[in-house]
Short mmCIF file of C-alpha atoms in Angstrom, two decimals:
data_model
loop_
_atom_site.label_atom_id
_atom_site.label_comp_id
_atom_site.label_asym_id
_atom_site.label_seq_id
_atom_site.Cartn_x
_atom_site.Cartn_y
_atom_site.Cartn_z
CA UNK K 7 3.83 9.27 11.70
CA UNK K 8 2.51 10.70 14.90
CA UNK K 9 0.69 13.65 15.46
CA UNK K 10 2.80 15.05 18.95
CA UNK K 11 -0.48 14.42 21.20
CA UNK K 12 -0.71 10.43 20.31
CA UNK K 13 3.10 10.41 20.51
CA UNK K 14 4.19 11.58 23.80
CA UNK K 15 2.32 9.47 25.88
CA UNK K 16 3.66 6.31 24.20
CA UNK K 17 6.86 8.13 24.62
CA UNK K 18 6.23 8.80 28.35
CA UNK K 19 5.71 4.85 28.64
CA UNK K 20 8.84 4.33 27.10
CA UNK K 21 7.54 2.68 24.26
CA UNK K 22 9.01 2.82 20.58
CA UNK K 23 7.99 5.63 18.02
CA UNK K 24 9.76 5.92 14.94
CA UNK K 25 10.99 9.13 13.66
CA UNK K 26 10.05 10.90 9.85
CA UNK K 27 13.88 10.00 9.32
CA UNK K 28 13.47 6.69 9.92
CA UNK K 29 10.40 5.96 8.02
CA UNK K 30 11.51 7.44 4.76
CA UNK K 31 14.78 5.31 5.52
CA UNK K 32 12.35 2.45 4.86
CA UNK K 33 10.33 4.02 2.23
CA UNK K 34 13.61 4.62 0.02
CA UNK K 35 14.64 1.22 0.67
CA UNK K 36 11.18 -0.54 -0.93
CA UNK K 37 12.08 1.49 -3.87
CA UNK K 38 14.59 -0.37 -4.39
CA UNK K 39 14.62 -3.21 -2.97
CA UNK K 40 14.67 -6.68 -4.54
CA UNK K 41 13.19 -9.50 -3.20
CA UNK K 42 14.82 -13.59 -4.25
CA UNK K 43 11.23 -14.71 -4.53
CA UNK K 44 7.61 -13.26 -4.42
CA UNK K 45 5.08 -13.02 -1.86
CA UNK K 46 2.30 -14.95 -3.57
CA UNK K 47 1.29 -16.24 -6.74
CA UNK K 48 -2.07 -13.90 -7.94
CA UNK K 49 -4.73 -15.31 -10.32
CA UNK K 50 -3.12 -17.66 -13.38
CA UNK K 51 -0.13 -17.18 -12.20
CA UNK K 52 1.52 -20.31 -12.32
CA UNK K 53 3.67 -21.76 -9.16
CA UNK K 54 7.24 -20.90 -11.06
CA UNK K 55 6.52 -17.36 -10.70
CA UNK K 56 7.49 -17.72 -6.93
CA UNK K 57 10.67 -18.09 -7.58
CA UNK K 58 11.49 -15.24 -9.72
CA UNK K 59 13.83 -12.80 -8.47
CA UNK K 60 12.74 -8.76 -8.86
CA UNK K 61 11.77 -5.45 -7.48
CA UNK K 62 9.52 -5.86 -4.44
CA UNK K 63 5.84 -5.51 -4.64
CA UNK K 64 3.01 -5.96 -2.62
CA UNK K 65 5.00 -6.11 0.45
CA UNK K 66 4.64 -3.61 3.62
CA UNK K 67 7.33 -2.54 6.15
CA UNK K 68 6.76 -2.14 9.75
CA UNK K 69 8.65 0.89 11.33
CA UNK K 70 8.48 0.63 15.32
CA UNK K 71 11.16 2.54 16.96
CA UNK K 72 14.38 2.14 15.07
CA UNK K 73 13.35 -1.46 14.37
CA UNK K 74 11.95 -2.64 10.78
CA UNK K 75 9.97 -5.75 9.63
CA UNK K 76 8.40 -6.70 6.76
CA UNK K 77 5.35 -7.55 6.79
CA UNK K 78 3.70 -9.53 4.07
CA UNK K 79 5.99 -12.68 3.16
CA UNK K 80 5.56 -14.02 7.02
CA UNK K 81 1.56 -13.10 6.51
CA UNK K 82 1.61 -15.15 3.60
CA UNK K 83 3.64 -17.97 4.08
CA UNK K 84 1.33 -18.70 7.25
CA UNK K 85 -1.97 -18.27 5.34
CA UNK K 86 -3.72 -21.46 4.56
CA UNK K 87 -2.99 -22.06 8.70
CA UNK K 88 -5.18 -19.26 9.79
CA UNK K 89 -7.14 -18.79 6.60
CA UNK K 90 -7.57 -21.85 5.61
CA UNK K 91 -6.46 -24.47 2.62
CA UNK K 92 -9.91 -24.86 1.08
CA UNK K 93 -10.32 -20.62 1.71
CA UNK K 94 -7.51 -19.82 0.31
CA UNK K 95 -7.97 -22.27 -3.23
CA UNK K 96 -11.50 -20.99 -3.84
CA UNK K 97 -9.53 -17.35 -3.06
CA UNK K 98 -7.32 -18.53 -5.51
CA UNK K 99 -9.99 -19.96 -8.13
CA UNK K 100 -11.58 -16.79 -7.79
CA UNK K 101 -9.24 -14.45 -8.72
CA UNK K 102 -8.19 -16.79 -11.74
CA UNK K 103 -11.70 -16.63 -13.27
CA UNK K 104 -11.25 -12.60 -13.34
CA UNK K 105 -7.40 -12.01 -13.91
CA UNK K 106 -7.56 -10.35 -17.26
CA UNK K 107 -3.41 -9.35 -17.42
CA UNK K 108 -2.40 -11.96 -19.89
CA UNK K 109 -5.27 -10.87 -22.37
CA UNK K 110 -4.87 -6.96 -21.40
CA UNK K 111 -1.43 -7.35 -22.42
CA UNK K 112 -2.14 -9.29 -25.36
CA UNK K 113 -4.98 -6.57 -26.45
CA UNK K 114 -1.94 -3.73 -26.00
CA UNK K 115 0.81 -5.88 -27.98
CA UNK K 116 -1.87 -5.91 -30.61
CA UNK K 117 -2.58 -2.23 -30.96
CA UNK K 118 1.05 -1.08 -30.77
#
């Protein structure tokens, strides 16, 4: 939100702000929202996991005016054009060779 002295001239200009109401409106809905696929596959995550159904994550909502737009799935669906293919594979290969979940969760299974 706005502090009044960054809001009223865009106001002025007649140029969307969003009200508090309106931005928890969004807020409440990522909490529980569900998404029919994920953004992006993460470390050894294999390709399959895209097309899981679930509770959103790692996604971000845009509130301009009384409009909203989410943010991430457009963002990442378009990456390897302005990233790059090769950038975003090494990306990829990177966080593989640290993604520690699987044996985390392993380690946890193990103690309980």
């Amino acid at each position: 939100l706005l502090p009044k002295n960054l809001a009223e001239p865009i106001m002025a200009a007649g140029l969307p702000v969003s009200t508090s109401e309106h931005v928890g409106l969004a807020v409440a809905y990522s909490a529980v929202a569900t998404e029919d696929r994920k953004v992006e596959p993460y470390g050894k995550d294999n390709d399959e996991i895209m097309t899981r159904k679930g509770r959103w994550n790692g996604r971000t909502i845009l509130c301009l005016g009384d409009s909203y737009t989410e943010l991430e799935q457009p963002i990442a669906d378009l990456r390897g054009q302005w990233f790059g293919e090769k950038n975003m594979k090494l990306t990829r290969m990177q966080q593989a060779a640290t993604d520690f979940r699987a044996q985390e969760k392993m380690s946890k299974e193990l103690t309980i």
